[in-house]
Each structure stands twice: as C-alpha cells, then as structure tokens.
Coordinates of C-alpha atoms and ligand atoms in Angstrom, one line a residue:
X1 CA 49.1 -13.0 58.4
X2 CA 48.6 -10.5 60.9
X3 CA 50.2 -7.3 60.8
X4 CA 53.5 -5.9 62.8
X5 CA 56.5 -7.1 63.8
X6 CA 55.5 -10.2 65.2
X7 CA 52.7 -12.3 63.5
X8 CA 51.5 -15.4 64.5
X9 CA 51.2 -18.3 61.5
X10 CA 50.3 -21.6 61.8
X11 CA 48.5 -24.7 62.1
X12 CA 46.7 -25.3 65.2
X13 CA 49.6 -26.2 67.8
X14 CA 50.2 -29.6 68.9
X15 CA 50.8 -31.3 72.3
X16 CA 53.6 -29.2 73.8
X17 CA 53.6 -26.8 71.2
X18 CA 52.1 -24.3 72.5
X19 CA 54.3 -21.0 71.9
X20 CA 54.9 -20.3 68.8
X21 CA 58.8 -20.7 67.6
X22 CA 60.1 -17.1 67.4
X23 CA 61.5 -16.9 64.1
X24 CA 63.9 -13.9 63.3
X25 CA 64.6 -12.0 59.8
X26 CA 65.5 -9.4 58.2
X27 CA 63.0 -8.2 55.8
X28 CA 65.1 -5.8 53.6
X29 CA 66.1 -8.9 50.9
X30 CA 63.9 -9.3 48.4
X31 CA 62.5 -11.5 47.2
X32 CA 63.7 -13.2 50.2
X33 CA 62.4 -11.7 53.0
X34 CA 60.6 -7.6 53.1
X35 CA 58.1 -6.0 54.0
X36 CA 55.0 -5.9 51.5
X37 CA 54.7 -2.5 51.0
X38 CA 50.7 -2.5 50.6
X39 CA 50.4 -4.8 53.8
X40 CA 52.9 -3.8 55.5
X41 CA 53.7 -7.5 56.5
X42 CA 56.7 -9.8 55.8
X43 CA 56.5 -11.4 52.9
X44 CA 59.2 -13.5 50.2
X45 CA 60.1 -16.7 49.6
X46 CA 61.6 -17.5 52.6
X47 CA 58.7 -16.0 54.9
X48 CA 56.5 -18.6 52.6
X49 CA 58.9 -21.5 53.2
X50 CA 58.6 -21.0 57.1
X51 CA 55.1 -20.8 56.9
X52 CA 55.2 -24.4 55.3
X53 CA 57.3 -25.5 57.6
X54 CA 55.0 -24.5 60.8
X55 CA 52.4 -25.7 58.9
X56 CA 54.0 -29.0 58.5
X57 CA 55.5 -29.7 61.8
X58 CA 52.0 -27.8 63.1
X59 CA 53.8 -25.2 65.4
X60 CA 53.2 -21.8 65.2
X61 CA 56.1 -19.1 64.8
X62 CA 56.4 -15.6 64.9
X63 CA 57.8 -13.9 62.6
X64 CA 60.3 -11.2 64.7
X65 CA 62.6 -8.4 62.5
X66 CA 65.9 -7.8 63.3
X67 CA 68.8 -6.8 61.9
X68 CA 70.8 -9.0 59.3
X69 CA 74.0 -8.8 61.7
X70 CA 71.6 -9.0 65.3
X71 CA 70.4 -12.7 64.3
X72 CA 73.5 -14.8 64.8
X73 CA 73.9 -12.8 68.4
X74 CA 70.3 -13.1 69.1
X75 CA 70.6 -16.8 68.2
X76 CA 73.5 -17.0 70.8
X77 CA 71.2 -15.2 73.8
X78 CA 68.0 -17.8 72.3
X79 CA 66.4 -13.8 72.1
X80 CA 65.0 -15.7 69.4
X81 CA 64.7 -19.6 68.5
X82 CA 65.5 -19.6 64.9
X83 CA 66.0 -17.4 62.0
X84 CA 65.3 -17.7 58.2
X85 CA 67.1 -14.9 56.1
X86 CA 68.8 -16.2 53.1
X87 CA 71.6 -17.0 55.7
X88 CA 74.4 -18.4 53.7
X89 CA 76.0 -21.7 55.8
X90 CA 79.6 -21.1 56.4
X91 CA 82.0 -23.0 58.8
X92 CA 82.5 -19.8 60.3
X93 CA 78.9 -19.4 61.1
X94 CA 78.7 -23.4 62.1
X95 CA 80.8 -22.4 64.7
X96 CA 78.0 -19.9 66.3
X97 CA 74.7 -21.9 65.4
X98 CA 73.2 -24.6 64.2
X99 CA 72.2 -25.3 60.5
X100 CA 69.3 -26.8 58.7
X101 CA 69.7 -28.8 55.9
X102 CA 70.2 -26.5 52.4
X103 CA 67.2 -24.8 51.1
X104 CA 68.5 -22.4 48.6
X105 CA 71.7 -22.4 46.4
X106 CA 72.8 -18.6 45.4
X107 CA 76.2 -17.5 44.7
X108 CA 77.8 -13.9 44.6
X109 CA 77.6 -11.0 42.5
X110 CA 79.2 -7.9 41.7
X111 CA 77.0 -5.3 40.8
X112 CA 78.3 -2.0 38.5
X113 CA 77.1 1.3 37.5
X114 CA 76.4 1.2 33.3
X115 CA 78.4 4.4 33.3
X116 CA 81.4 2.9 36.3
X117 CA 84.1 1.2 35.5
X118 CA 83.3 -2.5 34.7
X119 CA 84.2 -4.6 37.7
X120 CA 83.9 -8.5 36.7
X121 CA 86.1 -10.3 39.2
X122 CA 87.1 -9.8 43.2
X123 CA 90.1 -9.4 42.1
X124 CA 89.6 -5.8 40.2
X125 CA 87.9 -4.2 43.2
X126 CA 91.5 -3.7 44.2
X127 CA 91.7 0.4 44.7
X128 CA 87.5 1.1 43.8
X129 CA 84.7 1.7 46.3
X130 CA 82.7 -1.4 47.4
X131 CA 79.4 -1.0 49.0
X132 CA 78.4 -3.9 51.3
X133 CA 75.8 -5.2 53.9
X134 CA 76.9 -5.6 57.1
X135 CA 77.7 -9.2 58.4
X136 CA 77.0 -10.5 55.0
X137 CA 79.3 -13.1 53.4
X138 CA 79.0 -10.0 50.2
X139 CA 81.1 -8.4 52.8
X140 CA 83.4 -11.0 54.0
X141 CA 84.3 -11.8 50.1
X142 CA 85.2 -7.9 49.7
X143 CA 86.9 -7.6 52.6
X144 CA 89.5 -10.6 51.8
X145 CA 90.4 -7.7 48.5
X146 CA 93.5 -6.1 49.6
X147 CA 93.4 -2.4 48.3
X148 CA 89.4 -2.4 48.0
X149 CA 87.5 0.7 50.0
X150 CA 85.4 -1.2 51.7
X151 CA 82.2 0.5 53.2
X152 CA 79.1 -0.8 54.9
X153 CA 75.4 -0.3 55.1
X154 CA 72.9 -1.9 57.6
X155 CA 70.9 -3.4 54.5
X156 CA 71.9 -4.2 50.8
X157 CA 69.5 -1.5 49.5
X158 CA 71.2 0.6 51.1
X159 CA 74.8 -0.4 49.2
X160 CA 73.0 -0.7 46.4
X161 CA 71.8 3.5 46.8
X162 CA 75.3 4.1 47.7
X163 CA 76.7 2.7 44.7
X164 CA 73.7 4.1 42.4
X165 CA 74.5 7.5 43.5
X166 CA 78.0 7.3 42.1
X167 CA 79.3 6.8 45.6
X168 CA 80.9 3.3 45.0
X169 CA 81.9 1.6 41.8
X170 CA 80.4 -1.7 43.1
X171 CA 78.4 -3.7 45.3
X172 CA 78.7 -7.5 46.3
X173 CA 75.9 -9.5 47.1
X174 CA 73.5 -12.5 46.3
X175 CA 72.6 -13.0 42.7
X176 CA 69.2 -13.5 43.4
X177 CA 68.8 -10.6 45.3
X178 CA 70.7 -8.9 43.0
X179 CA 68.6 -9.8 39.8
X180 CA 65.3 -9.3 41.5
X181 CA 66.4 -5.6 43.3
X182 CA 67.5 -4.3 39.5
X183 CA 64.4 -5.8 37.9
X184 CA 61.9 -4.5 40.4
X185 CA 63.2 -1.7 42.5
X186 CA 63.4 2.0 40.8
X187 CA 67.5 1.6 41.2
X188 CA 68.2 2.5 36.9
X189 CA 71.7 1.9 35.6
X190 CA 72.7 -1.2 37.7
X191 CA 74.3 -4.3 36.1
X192 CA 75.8 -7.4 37.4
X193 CA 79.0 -7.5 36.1
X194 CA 80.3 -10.7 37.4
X195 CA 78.8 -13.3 38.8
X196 CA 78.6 -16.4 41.1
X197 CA 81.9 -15.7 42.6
X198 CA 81.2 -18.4 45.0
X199 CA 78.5 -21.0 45.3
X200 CA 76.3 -20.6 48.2
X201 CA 73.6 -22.3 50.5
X202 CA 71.1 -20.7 52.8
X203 CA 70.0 -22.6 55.5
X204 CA 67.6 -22.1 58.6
X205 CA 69.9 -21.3 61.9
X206 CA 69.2 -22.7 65.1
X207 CA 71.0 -22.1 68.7
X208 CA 73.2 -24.4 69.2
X209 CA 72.0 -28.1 69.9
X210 CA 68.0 -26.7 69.1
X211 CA 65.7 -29.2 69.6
X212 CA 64.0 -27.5 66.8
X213 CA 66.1 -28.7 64.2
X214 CA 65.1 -32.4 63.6
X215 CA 61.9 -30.7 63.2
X216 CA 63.2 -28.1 60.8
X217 CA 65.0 -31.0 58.8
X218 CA 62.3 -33.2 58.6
X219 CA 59.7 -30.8 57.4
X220 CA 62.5 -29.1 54.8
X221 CA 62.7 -33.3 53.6
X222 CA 58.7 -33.6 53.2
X223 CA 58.6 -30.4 51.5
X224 CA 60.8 -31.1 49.1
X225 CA 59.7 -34.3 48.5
X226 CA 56.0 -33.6 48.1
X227 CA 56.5 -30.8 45.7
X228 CA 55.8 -28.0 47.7
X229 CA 59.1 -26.4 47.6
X230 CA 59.5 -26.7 44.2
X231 CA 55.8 -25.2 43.9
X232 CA 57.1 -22.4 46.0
X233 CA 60.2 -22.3 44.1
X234 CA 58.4 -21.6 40.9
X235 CA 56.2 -19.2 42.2
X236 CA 59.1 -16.5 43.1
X237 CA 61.8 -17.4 40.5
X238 CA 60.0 -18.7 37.8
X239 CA 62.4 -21.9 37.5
X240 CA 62.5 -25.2 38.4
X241 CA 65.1 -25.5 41.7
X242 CA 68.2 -27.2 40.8
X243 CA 69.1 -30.2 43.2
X244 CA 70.2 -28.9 46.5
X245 CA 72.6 -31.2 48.6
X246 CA 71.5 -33.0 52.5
X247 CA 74.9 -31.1 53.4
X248 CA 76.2 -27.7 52.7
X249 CA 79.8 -28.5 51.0
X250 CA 80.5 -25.4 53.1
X251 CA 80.5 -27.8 56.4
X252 CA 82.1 -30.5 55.1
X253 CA 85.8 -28.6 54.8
X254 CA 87.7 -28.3 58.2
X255 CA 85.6 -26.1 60.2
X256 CA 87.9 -22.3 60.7
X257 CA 88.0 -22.0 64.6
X258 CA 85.9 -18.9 65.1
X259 CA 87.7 -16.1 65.5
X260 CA 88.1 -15.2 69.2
X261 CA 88.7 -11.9 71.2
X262 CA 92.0 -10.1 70.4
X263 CA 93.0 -8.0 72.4
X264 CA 95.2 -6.3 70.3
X265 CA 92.6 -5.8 67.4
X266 CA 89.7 -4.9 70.1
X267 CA 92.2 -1.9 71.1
X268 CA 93.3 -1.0 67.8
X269 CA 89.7 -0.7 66.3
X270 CA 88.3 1.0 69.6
X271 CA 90.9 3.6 69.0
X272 CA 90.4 4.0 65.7
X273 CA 86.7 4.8 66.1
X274 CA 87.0 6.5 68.9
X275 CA 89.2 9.5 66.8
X276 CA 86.7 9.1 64.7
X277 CA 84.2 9.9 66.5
X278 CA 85.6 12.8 68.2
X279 CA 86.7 14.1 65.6
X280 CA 83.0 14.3 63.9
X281 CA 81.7 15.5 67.4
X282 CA 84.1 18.2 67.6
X283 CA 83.7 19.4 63.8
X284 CA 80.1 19.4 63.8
X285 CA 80.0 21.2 67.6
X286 CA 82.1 23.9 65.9
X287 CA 79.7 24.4 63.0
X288 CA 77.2 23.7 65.3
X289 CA 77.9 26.5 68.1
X290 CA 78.4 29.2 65.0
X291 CA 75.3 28.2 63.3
X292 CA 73.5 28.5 66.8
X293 CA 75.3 31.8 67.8
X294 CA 73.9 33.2 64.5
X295 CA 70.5 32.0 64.6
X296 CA 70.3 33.0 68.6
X297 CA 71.7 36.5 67.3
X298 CA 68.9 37.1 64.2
X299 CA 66.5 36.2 67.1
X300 CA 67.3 39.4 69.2
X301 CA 66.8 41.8 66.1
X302 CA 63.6 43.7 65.6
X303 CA 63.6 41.8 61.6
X304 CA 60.0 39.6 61.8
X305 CA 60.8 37.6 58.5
X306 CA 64.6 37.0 59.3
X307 CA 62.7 36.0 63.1
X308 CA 60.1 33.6 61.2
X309 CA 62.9 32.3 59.0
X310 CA 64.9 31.1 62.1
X311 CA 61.9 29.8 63.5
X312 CA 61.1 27.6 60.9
X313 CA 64.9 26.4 60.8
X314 CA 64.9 25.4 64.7
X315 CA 61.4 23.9 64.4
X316 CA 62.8 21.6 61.3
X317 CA 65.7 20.3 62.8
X318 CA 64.3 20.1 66.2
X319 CA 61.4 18.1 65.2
X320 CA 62.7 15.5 63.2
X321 CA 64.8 13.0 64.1
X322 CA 68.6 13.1 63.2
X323 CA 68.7 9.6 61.5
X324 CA 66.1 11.1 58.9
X325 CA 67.9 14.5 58.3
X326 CA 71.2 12.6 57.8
X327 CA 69.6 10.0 55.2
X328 CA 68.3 12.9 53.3
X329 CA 71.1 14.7 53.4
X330 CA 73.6 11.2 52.0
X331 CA 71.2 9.0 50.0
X332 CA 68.0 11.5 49.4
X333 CA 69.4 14.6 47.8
X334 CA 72.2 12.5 45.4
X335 CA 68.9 10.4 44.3
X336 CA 66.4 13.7 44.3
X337 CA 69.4 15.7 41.7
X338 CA 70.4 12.3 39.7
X339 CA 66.6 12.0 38.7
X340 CA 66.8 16.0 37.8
X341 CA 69.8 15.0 35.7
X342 CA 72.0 16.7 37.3
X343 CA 74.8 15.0 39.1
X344 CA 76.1 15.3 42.5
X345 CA 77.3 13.2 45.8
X346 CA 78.3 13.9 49.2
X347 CA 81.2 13.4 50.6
X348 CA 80.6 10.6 54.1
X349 CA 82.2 13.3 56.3
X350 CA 80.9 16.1 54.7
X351 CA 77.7 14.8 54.8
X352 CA 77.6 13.5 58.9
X353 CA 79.2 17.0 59.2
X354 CA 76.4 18.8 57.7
X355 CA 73.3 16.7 59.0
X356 CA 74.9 17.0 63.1
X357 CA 76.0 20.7 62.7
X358 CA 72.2 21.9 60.8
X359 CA 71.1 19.8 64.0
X360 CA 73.4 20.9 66.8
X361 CA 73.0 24.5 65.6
X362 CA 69.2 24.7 66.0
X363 CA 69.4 23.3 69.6
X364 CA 72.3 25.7 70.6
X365 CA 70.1 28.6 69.2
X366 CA 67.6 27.8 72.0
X367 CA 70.1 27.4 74.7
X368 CA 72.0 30.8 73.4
X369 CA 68.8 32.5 73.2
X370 CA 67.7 31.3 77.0
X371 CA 71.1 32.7 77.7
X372 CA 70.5 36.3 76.4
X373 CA 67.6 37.0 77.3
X374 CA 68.2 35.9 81.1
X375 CA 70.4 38.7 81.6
X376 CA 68.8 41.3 83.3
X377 CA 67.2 44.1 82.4
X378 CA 69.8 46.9 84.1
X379 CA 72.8 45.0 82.2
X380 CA 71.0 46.2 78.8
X381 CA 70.2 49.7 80.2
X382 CA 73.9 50.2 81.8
X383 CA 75.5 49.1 78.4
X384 CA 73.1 51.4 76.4
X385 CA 74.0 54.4 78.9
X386 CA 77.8 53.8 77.8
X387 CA 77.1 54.5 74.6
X388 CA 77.9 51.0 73.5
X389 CA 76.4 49.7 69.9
X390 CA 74.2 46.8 70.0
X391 CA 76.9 44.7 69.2
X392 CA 79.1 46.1 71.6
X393 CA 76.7 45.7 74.2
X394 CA 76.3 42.1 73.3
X395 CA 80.2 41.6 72.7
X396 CA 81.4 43.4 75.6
X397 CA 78.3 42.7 78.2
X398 CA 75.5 40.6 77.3
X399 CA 78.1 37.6 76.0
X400 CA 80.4 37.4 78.5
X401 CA 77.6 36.7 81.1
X402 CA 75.4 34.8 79.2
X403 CA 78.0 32.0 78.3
X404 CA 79.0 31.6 82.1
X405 CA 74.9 30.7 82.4
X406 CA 74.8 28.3 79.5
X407 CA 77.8 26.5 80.2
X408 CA 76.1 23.7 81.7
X409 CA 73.7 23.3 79.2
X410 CA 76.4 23.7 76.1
X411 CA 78.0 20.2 78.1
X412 CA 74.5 18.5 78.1
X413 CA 74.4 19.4 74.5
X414 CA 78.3 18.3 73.4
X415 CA 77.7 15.0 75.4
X416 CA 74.1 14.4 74.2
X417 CA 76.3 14.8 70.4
X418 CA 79.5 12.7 70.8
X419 CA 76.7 9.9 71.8
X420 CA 74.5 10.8 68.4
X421 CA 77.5 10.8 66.3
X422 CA 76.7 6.9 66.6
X423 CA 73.7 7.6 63.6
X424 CA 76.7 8.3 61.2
X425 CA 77.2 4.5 61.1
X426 CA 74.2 4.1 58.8
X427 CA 75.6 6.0 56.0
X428 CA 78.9 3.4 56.3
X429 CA 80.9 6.0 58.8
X430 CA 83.2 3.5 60.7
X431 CA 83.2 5.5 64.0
X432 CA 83.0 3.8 67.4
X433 CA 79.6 1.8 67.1
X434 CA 80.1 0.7 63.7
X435 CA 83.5 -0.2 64.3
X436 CA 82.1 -2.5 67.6
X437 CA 79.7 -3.9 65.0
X438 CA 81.7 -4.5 62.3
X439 CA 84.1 -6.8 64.9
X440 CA 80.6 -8.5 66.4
X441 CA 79.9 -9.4 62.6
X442 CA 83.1 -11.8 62.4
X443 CA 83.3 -12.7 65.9
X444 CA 79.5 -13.1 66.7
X445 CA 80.8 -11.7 70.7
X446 CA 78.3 -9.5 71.1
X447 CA 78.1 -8.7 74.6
X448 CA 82.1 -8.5 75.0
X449 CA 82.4 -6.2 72.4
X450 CA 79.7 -3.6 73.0
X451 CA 80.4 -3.0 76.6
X452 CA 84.0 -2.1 75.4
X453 CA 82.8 0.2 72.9
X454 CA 79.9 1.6 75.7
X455 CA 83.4 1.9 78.2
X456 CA 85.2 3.9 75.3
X457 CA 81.6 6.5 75.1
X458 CA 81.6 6.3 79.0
X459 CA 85.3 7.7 78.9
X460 CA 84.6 10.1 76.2
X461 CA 81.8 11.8 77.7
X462 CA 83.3 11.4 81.2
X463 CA 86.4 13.5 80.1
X464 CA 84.0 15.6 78.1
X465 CA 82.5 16.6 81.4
X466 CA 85.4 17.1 83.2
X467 CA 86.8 19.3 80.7
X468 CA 83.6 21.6 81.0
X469 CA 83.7 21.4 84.9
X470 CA 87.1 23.1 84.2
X471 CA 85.9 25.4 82.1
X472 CA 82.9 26.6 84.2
X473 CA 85.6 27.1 87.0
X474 CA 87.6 29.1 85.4
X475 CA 85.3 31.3 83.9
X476 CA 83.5 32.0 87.2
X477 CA 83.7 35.6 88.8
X478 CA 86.0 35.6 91.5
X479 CA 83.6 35.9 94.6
Ligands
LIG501 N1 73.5 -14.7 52.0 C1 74.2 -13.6 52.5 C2 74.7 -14.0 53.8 O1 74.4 -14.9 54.4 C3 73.3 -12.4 52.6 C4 72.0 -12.5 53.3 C5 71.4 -11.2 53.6 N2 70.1 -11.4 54.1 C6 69.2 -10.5 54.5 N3 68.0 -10.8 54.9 N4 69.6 -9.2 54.6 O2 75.6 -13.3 54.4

C-alpha cells in the first residue's frame, strides 16, 4: 500500500467503479486499525479485512484517517463513503448510518493499575477516575455510572497513559484492544480487571441507504465462507473466530430514537464550557502577562547570560506548537519521572495552566519588549535627569507609556488565547470545544452543535474586544 493518509488498494476497478470507495478510520486501535510505525501506513486487522473486501467486490478504496468521533458525522455529510474502525453496532448508531453485517464480536473491559484499587464491575467505578475515548461505547458504558469521574481522550492510548500515570483508577474499552495494547505497547502495570461487560459487534458503516452495502455484505458472506476471514482471523489473534450472527442482536431490540437537540442541555453545557474556558484564559493570561513582564524586563538589563537565558525560553515556546508543550507537560513528564521511579502527576488545570501561561508569557515578552524600547530616546534621558532609579524610570515613565502602545497587541494576544484554550480538550479538559464534542458524540448533530459552540467563541472574543476598546479609551491622554 502506498503511503499517507489516503492510499489507494485494490483490484483493478470494474465497470462503473472507477473511484475508489473512500473508506474512513481511525488508526490509533490496535490491532484493529494504526499506523505501522516502520511504514508509516495503516495497518490491523480491519485495514486487512477491507482490503479483502475491495479485492473481492474489485473496487478500489482509500483508506482516509479521521477521528474515532468525526466518522459517524463524516458518514452523515458522505465526506466519506464508508468507515471500518472496530465500530461497535448499536441502535443508537443504526439510527445515524447504515450497518454491515457483523464482522467481529468483542465485549468491554475495564482496565486497572496493579498498584490501583481493583475495579471488576461498572458498578464500582462509582466515585474513582475513569479514562475513556471519545464517542466510544467504552464511554457511553462509563457514563451510564452515576458518581464515576468520567474524563475523555481523543484516542484510547491516550486513556490508557492517563490512567498509567496514576491519573485515573480505570479505563473502559474493547477487550481486544485492551489485551493486545498491554501485551505489545510499553504501558507496564496494566490489568484487565473485569471483563466483557457487554457483548459487542463491529460492523462496517455506511450512509444511510449506501448502495455500497449489498456490496459490503456480500463480499463479508464469501469471505467468511471461503476461509479467508478466518485465515485473517488467525493471523492477528491467533484463534479460530467464534460464529458471528447475519444480525447484530444490538439491532434487533427496539431501536432508542436518537437523541435530538435540547435546547435546554445545548445551553447548559455551552455554559458550562464556556466558564470553563474563561476561566483557563483568564488564569493563564495572568501568569502569562507576569511571566512576559519579567522576561521583557531581564531583556533590558546589561546581564548577557540572564539575556541568552530568556532568549532561549521565548525561542522554545514560540517555536513549538502549543498542543506539543501541553502533552509534555500532562502525559510526557508523569511517564519521563514514573520510568525514573519517581512518582508524580499533574493536576488537568494545573497542567493547561502551566503549558498556556509558559506559552502566553513568551509571546507577551516580545510584545512588552516592542513596547519599551519604542519609547523615545528623550523619555529615558528626562527620567535619568530626575534622578529616578532604573526602576523608577521604568515604573513611573517608561511603563505607563509603553502599555498605552501595546494595548492593542495585548487584545490580539488574549483573543488569539481564549481561542487556543480549545487544545486543553486533548488532555480530557471539558471546556467549550470538548463540551460541543462530547454532545456531537451522542447526538451525531454535528453541524448544529459546532456553530453554537463557534457563536459562544464569537461572543467571547467579541466582549473580549470590547472590553479592551474600553480600556484603550480610558487610558488614552486627554488630547
Ligand atoms: N468498539 C468501540 C466503539 O465502537 C470502540 C472503537 C474504537 N475504535 C477506534 N478506531 N478508535 O465505540
């Protein structure tokens, strides 16, 4: 297979069947679906399967990665025409897309720490930390716990980090996933502790009313008739596969009507992400602006090294993007310490705190600096001819003006923040995105949902500016 996100497999194509099937995934599951680490192609069990299947029915696909929670919306839009990704059939789902025939039964698990408490039923989450995938039915399961501290992550190794670095007591997710991520991955003192909670089966989704399905279905029935799936089957789990139904029993209860729009939640969780959110952009603007005013002052002393030291900071945390600094601050410094023995976690806010403040401080230092050192030259000489100390001149003088010149740009840069505050979501911080997602992830209305949450930025940042129009007014000299 070719290399990138989209690869082309597949017999030669038929009459009619030209362009290839675009076939989404999300390749963070093994051994279901992930990236081959040497190749850096898609590879698993179910990437084979859908190979077999375009072989059989002689289209080609593409292969097209996306996020676990994007494929049912992208589904919805036909973004893309199908998607294989150990996608457990639920009624709830049904109601969204179109399902293949079973082609894999799993079931639940919860995963413990050796050394956490010993979590072997749903039930006992009740009052622990569970670490989830977004959108997954690991998630829905944990989120029916009353009392449970539910948090989630955009993939399951990324639960699975949270709970290894003693920031959960548990994660719930697919047994074979599960087995194969503590068998092969470096992830050390991880246990299942209960399993097959529920009995699952993944299927291959479809827009609604595909014409690709027959296809699918047909070529799923050859394959398991001729031997290849078992074949394949062996291959990855080592196993014969046990005998999977035409029907997923999931399907044949009463279908749930799929949740629609309320109002009333929409609101309430808008709200409650939107105080989140400010609340982390106005915290990490504080640290931020004192961070910044202390690295713009060590830049105005005559001290090279202190100088050099500063430059090095700003160059860091200017040059790399956010999302990185904030992974290394919550998952890569707990792992780095844990394998030095010693122990230590972040606290969530502490830790989106830190990594936006560190970053907001080294852009401020630029925009303070600017700031100082536009002021002219006779300022500096009439302050010096007072008598004033340097940091009387700075207090009294320098300051005073120099804020009235940044103003504009300190906006730009609170703005450009209550916007990037949206990268805390990956380390499980429910603030307005993830709290748009999280709804989108039960209620599959994408569209709806995000332009409400992009409304609730647009107000934010629109007061925001208002606020520092206000400010700029009032500071300015009277004329
Ligand atoms: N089977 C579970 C579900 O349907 C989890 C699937 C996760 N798949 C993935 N590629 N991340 O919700």
């Amino acid at each position: 297979m070719c290399t990138g996100l989209l690869a082309g497999v597949g017999a030669a194509p038929q009459d009619g069947a030209g362009t290839p099937w675009k076939v989404g995934t999300d390749p963070t599951f093994p051994p279901f679906e992930f990236r081959d680490s040497s190749t850096g192609t898609i590879s698993g069990f179910d990437v084979q399967l859908i190979k077999e299947i375009s072989r059989e029915t002689g289209h080609p696909i593409e292969l097209v990665a996306l996020p676990f929670d994007g494929l049912i919306p992208a589904l919805q839009s036909r973004t893309i025409d199908a998607a294989i990704s150990s996608i457990t059939i639920t009624a709830q789902r049904a109601r969204a897309v179109d399902f293949s025939r079973p082609y894999f039964q799993a079931g639940q698990a919860i995963v413990v720490r050796d050394n956490g408490p010993n979590l072997t039923s749903l039930d006992q989450l009740k009052g622990h930390r569970v670490a989830v995938q977004i959108g997954t039915t690991g998630a829905l399961e944990a989120s029916t716990v009353a009392g449970a501290q539910v948090t989630n992550f955009d993939s399951t190794p990324l639960a699975l980090q949270e709970l290894a670095n003693g920031n959960a007591d548990a994660v719930v997710s697919d047994v074979p996933a599960i087995l194969y991520a503590i068998q092969q991955a470096r992830l050390k003192g991880l246990r299942i502790a209960g399993e097959h909670l529920s009995l699952e089966y993944y299927g291959i989704a479809t827009p609604i009313n595909s014409a690709l399905q027959p296809a699918i279905n047909q070529a799923l029935k050859t394959l398991i008739q001729n031997g290849r799936y078992a074949a394949l089957y062996r291959e990855w789990f080592d196993a014969a596969p046990p005998p999977l139904p035409e029907v997923a029993p999931a399907l044949s209860q009463a279908k749930s009507p799929l949740a629609g729009l309320d109002l009333g939640v929409l609101t309430r969780n808008l709200l409650k992400g939107a105080a989140i959110t400010l609340l982390l952009t106005v915290l990490s603007f504080a640290f931020g602006l004192l961070g910044g005013t202390g690295l713009a002052m060590v830049l105005q002393t005559p001290w090279p090294l202190a100088q050099g030291f500063c430059r090095i900071y700003i160059d860091f945390f200017r040059g790399t993007p956010m999302l990185v600094q904030l992974f290394l601050i919550y998952f890569g410094l707990p792992a780095l310490l844990a394998s030095l023995d010693i122990g230590f976690s972040i606290d969530r806010l502490a830790a989106a705190v830190a990594a936006l403040s560190l970053n907001v401080a080294a852009y401020l230092a630029e925009t303070l600096r600017s700031g100082i050192e536009s002021i002219e030259q006779g300022q500096w000489e009439a302050a010096d001819a007072l008598g004033l100390s340097p940091l009387e001149r700075m207090r009294f003088v320098i300051a005073p003006q120099a804020i009235r010149r940044v103003l504009p740009s300190l906006a730009n840069e609170f703005i450009t923040l209550i916007k990037d505050t949206s990268l805390a979501a990956v380390i499980g911080f429910e603030e307005l995105f993830r709290q748009g997602q999280l709804m989108v992830a039960t209620t599959y209305l994408a569209f709806e949902i995000y332009i409400a949450v992009a409304l609730v930025y647009l107000v934010m940042t629109t007061s925001a500016s208002i606020l520092f129009k206000q400010l700029e007014r009032r500071l300015r000299l009277p004329a």
